[in-house]
mmCIF file of C-alpha atoms and ligand atoms in Angstrom:
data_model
loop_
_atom_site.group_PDB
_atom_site.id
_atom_site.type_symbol
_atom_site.label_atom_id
_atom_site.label_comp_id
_atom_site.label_asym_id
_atom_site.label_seq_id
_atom_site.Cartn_x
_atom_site.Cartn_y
_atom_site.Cartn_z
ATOM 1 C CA UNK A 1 17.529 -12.861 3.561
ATOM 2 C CA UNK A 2 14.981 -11.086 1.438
ATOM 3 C CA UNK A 3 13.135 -13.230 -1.574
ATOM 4 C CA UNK A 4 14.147 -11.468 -4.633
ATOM 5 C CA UNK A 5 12.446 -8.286 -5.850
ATOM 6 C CA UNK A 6 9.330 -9.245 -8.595
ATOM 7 C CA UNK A 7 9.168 -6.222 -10.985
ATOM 8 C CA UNK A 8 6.317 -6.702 -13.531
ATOM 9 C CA UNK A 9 5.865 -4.241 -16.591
ATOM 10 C CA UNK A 10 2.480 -3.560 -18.172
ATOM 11 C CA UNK A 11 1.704 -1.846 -21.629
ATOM 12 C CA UNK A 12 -0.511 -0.275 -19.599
ATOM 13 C CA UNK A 13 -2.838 0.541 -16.359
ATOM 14 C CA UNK A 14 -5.144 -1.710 -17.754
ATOM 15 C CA UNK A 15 -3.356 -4.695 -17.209
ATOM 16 C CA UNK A 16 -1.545 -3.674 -13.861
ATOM 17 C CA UNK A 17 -4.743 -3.025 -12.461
ATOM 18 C CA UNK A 18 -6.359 -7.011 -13.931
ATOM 19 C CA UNK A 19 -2.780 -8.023 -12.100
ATOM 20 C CA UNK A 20 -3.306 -6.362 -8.816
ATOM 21 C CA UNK A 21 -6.435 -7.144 -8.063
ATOM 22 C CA UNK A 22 -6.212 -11.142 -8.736
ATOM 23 C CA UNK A 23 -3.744 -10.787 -6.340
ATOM 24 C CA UNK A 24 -6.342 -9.907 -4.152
ATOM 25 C CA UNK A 25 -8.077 -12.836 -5.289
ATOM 26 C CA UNK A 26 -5.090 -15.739 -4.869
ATOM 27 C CA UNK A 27 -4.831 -14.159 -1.668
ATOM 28 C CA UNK A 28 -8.198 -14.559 -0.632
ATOM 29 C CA UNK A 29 -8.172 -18.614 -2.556
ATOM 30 C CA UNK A 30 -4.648 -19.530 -0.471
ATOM 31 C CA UNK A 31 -6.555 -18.477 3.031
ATOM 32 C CA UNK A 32 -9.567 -20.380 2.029
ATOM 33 C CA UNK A 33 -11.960 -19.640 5.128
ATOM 34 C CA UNK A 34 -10.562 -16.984 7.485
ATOM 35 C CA UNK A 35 -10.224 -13.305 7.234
ATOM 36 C CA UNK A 36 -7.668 -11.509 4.727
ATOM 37 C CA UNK A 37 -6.261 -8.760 5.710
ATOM 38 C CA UNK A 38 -5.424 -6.305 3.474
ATOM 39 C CA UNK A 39 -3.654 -2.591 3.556
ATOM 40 C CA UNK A 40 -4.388 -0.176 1.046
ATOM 41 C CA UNK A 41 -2.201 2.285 -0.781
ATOM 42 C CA UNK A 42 -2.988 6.343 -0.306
ATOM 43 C CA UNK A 43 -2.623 8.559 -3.503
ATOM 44 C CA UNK A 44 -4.365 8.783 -6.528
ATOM 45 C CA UNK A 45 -2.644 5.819 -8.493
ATOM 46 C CA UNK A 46 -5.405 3.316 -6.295
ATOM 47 C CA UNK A 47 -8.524 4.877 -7.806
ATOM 48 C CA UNK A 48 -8.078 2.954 -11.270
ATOM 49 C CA UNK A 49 -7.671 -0.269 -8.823
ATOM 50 C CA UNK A 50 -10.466 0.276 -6.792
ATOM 51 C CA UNK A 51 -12.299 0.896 -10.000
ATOM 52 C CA UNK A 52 -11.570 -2.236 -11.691
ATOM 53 C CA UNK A 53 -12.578 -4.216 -8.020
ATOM 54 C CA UNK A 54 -15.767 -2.533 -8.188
ATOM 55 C CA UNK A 55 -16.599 -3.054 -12.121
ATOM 56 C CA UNK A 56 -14.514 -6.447 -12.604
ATOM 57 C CA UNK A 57 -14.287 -8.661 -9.710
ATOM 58 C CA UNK A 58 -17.580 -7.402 -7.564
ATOM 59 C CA UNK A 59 -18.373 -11.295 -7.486
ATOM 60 C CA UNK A 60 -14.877 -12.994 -7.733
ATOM 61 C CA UNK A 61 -13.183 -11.661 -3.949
ATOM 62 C CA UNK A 62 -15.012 -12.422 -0.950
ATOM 63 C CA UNK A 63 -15.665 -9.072 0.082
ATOM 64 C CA UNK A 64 -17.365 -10.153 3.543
ATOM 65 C CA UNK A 65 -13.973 -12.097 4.872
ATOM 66 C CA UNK A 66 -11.848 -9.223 3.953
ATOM 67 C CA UNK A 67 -10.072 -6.978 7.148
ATOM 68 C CA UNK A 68 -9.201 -3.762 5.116
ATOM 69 C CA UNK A 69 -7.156 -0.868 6.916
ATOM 70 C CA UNK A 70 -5.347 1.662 5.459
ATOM 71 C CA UNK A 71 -1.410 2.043 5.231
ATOM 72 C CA UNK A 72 -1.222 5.618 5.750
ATOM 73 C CA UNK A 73 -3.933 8.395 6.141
ATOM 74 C CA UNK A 74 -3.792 12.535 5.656
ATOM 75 C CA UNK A 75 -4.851 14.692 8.658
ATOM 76 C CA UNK A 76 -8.335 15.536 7.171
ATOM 77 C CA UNK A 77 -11.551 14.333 7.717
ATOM 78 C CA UNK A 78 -13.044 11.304 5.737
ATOM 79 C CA UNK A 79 -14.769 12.997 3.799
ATOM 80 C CA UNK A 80 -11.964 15.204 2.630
ATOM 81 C CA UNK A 81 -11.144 15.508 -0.842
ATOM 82 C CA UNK A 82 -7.701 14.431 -0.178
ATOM 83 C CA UNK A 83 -8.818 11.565 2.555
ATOM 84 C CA UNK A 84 -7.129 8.411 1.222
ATOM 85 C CA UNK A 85 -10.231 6.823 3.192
ATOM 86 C CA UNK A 86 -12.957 9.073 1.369
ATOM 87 C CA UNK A 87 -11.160 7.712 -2.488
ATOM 88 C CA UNK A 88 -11.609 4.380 -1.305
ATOM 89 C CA UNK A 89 -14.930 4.852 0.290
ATOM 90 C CA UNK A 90 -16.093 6.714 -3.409
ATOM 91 C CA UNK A 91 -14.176 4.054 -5.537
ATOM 92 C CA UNK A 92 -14.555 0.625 -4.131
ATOM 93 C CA UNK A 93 -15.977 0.180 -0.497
ATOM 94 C CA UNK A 94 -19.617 1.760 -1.162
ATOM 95 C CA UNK A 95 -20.034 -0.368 -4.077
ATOM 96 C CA UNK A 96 -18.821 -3.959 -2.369
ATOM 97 C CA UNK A 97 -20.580 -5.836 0.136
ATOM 98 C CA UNK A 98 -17.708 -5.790 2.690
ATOM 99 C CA UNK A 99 -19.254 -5.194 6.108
ATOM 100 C CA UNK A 100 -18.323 -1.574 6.807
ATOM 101 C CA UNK A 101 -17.140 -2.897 10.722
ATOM 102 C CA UNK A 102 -14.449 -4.801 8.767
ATOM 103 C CA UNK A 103 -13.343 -1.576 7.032
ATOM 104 C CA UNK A 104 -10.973 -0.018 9.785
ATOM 105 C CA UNK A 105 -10.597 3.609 8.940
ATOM 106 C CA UNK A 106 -7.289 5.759 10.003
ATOM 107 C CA UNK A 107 -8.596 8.366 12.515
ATOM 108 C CA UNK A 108 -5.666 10.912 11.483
ATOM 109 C CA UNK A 109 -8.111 13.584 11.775
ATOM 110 C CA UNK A 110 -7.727 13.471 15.063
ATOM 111 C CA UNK A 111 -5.910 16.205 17.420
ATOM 112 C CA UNK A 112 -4.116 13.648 19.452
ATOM 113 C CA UNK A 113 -2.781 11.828 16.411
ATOM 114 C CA UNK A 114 -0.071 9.785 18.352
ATOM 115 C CA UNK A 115 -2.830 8.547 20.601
ATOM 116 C CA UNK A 116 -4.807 7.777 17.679
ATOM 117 C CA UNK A 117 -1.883 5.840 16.106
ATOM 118 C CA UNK A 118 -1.551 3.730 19.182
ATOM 119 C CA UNK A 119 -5.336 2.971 18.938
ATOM 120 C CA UNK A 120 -4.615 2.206 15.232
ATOM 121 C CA UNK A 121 -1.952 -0.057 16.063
ATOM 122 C CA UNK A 122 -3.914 -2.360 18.927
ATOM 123 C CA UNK A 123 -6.884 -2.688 16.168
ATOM 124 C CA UNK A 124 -3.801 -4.062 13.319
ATOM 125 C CA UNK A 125 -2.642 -6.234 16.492
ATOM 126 C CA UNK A 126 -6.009 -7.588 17.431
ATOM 127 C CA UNK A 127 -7.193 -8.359 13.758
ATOM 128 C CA UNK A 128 -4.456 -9.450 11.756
ATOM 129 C CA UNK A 129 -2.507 -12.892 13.118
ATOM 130 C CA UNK A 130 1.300 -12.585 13.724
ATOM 131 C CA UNK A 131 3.142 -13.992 10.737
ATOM 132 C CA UNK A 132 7.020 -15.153 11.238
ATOM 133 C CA UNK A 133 8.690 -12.231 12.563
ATOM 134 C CA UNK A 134 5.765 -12.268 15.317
ATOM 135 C CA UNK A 135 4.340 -8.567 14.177
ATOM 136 C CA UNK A 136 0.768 -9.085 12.466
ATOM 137 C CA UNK A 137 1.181 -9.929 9.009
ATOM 138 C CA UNK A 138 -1.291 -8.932 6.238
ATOM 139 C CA UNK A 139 -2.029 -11.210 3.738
ATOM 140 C CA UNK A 140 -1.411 -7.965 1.378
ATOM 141 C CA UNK A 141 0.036 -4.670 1.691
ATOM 142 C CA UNK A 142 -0.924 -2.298 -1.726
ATOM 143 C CA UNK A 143 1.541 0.896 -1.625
ATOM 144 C CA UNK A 144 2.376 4.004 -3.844
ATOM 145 C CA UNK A 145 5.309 5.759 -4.193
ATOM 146 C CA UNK A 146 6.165 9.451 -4.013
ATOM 147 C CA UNK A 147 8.871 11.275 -6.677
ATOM 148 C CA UNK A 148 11.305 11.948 -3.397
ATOM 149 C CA UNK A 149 10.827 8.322 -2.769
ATOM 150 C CA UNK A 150 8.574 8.604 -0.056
ATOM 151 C CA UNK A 151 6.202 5.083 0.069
ATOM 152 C CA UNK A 152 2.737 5.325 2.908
ATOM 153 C CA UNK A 153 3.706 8.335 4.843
ATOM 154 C CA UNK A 154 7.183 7.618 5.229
ATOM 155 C CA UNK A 155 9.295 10.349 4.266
ATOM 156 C CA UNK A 156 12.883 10.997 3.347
ATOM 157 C CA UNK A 157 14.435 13.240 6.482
ATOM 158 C CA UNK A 158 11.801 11.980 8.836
ATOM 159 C CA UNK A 159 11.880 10.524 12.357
ATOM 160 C CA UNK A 160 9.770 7.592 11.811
ATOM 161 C CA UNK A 161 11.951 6.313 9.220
ATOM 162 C CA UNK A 162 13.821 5.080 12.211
ATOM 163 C CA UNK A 163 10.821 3.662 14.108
ATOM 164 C CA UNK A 164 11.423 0.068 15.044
ATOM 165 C CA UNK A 165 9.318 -0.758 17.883
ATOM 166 C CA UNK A 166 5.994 0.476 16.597
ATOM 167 C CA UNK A 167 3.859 -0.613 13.834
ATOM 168 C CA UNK A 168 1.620 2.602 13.481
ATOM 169 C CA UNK A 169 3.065 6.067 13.886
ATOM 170 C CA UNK A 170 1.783 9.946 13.538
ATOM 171 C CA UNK A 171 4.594 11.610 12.004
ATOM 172 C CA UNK A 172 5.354 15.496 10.743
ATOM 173 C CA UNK A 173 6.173 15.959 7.654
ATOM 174 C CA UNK A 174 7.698 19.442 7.022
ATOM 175 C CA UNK A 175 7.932 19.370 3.312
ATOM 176 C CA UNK A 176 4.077 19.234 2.968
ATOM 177 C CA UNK A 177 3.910 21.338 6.018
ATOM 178 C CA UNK A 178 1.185 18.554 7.651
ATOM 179 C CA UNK A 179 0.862 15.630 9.874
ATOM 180 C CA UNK A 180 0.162 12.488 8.549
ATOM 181 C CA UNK A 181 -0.057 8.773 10.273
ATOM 182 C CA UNK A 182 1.434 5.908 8.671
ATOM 183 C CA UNK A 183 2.228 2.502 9.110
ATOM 184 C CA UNK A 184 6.463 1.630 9.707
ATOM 185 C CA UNK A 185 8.565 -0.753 8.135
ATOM 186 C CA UNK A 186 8.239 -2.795 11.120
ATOM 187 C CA UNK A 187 4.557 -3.221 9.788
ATOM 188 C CA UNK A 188 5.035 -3.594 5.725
ATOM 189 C CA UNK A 189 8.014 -5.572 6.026
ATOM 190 C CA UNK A 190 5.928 -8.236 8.232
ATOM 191 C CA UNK A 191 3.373 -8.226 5.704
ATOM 192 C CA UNK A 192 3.343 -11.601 3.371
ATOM 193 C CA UNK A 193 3.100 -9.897 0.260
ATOM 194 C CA UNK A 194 3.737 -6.362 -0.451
ATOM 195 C CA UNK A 195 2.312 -4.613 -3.997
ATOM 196 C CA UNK A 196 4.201 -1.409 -5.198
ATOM 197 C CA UNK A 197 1.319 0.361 -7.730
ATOM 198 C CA UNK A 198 3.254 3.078 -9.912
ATOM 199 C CA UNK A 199 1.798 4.459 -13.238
ATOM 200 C CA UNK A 200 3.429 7.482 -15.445
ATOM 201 C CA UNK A 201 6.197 9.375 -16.622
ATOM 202 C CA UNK A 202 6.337 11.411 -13.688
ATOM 203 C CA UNK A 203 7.419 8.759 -11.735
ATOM 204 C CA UNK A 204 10.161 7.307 -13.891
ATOM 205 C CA UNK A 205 12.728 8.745 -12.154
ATOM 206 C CA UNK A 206 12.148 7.763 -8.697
ATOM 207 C CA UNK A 207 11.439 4.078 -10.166
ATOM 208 C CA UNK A 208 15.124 4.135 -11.493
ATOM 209 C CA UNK A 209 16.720 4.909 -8.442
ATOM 210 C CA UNK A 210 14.852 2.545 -6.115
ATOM 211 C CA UNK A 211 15.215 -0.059 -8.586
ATOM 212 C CA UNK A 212 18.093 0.722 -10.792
ATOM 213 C CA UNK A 213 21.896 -0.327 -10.033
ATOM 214 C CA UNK A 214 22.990 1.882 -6.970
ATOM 215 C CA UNK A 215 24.385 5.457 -8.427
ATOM 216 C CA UNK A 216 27.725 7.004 -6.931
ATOM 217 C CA UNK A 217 27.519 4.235 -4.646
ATOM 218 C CA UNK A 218 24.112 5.345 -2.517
ATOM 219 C CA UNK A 219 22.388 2.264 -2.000
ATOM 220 C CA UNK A 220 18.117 2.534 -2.689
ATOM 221 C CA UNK A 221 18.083 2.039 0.910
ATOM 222 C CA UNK A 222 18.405 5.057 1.797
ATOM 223 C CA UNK A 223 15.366 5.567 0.123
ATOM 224 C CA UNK A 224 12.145 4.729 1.913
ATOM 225 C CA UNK A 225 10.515 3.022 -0.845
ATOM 226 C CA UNK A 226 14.107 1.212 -1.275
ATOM 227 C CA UNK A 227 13.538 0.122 2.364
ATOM 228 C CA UNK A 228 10.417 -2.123 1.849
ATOM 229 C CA UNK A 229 11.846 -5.552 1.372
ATOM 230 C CA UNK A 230 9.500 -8.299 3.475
ATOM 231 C CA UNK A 231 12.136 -10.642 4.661
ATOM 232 C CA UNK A 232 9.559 -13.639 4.504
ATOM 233 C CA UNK A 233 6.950 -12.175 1.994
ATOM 234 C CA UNK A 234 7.017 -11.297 -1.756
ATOM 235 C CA UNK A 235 7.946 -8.039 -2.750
ATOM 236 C CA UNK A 236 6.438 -6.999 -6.369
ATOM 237 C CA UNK A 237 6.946 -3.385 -8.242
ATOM 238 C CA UNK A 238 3.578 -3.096 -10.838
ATOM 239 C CA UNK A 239 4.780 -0.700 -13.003
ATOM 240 C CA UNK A 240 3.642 0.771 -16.560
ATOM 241 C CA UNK A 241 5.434 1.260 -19.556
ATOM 242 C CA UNK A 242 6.293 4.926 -18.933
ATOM 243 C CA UNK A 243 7.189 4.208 -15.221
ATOM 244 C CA UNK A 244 9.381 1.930 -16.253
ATOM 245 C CA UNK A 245 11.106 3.784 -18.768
ATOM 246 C CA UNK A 246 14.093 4.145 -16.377
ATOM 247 C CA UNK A 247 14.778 0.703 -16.145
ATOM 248 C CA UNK A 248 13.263 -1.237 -18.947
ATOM 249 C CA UNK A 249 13.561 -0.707 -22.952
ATOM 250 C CA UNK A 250 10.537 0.655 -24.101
ATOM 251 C CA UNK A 251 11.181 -1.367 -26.742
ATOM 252 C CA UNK A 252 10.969 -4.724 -24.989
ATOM 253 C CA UNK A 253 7.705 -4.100 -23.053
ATOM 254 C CA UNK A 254 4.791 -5.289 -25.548
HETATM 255 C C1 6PG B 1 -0.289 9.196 0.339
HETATM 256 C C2 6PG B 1 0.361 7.901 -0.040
HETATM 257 C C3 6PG B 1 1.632 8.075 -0.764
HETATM 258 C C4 6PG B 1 1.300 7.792 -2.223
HETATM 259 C C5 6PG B 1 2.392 8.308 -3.124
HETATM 260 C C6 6PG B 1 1.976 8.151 -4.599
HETATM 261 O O1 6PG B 1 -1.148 9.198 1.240
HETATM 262 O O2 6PG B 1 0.028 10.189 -0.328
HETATM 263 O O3 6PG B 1 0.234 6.895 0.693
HETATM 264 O O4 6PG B 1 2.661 7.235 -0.333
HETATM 265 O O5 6PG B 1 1.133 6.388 -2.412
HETATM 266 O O6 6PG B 1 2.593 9.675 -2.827
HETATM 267 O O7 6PG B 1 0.818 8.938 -4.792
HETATM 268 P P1 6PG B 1 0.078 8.979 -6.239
HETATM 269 O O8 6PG B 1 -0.535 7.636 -6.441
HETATM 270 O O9 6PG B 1 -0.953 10.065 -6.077
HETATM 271 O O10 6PG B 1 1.148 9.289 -7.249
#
């Protein structure tokens, strides 16, 4: 049985972005002197995050006990403009002192991507300890979501939607007309807390129908950002005012 869904309103991306990243720093304080593990988000929305790290909290996380990897990753190079790893690498990881061996890079760039994702896979499995369900299970798990609901690479209409046995996939994604490789529920859903970032207007809509009461019946579940829901970790939807316009009364957020 899932804990119950934690959805948080901000006035702002100011304040989502203070919240997220003293996450980050709880996270680091309740596992006082191993590694953290951490999974970031792809997208854009992470860049205000990474910048607020960088500026605001350069000396309150323990950058060199952090294990970051990356939930999902385009099939470019890293120094792509749309590399999820080059925004993070630009944003937050040049400017921290986090060892760059403990920053564990998607190789989706490569032309043997499901090889690659098995690779990917047996680095998550030897650095990040098993949590409940047995699967490795990051301390935190930072994810976007897309307007058709997609959430890391995981696509409506998509095979590894139904991917139960691994914990890193490569996976086509015809709309975009690409290959991407992406973590699977298996993988989020073991993780011990789980951050959904969403700013703007744009993404009211999808915010409503993950969230929202279930319309003519279809369940969010059928969505894949509907389907993150860590059986034994927290589950938390950061949303602005405008993202939340769906769901929330404008007028109630301050
Ligand atoms: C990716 C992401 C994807 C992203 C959403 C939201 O690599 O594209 O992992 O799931 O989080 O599409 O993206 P924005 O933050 O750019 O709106």
């Amino acid at each position: 049985m899932s804990l119950p869904i934690r959805i948080q309103v901000f006035p702002d991306a100011g304040g989502l972005t203070h919240h997220a990243a003293r996450t980050l720093r709880e996270a680091c304080a309740r596992n006082a002197e191993g590694r953290v593990a951490v999974a970031l988000s792809g997208g854009a929305t992470p860049a205000l995050l990474y910048r607020r790290l960088a500026e605001d909290y350069l000396h309150e996380i323990p950058w060199g006990r952090l294990e970051v990897f990356f939930g999902d990753e385009r099939a470019v190079s890293p120094h792509h403009a749309d590399s999820n790893y080059g925004l993070a690498l630009r944003e937050l990881l040049s400017r921290v002192p986090i060892p760059m061996e403990q920053v564990h890079r998607m190789p989706a760039g490569e032309s043997d991507l499901e090889l690659a994702a098995q690779c990917y896979e047996e680095e998550v499995q030897r650095l990040v300890p098993p949590g409940p369900l047995g699967d490795p299970a990051f301390d935190l798990v930072w994810l976007g979501v897309g307007e058709d609901g997609h959430t890391a690479s995981l696509f409506p209409g998509t095979a590894t939607l139904s991917s139960t046995e691994s914990l890193v996939v490569a996976n086509d994604v015809p709309r975009l007309g690409t290959r991407r490789m992406t973590f699977t529920f298996t993988l989020i859903n073991a993780a011990r807390r789980v951050q959904f970032l969403v700013l703007g207007r744009e993404k009211a809509a999808i915010v409503e129908r993950v969230l929202g009461p279930p319309r003519d019946g279809a369940p969010s579940e059928l969505l894949p950002a509907g389907r993150v829901r860590p059986p034994h970790g927290t589950l938390e939807w950061l949303l602005d005012r405008e993202a939340a316009a769906g769901i929330v009364d404008p007028g109630l957020i301050a």
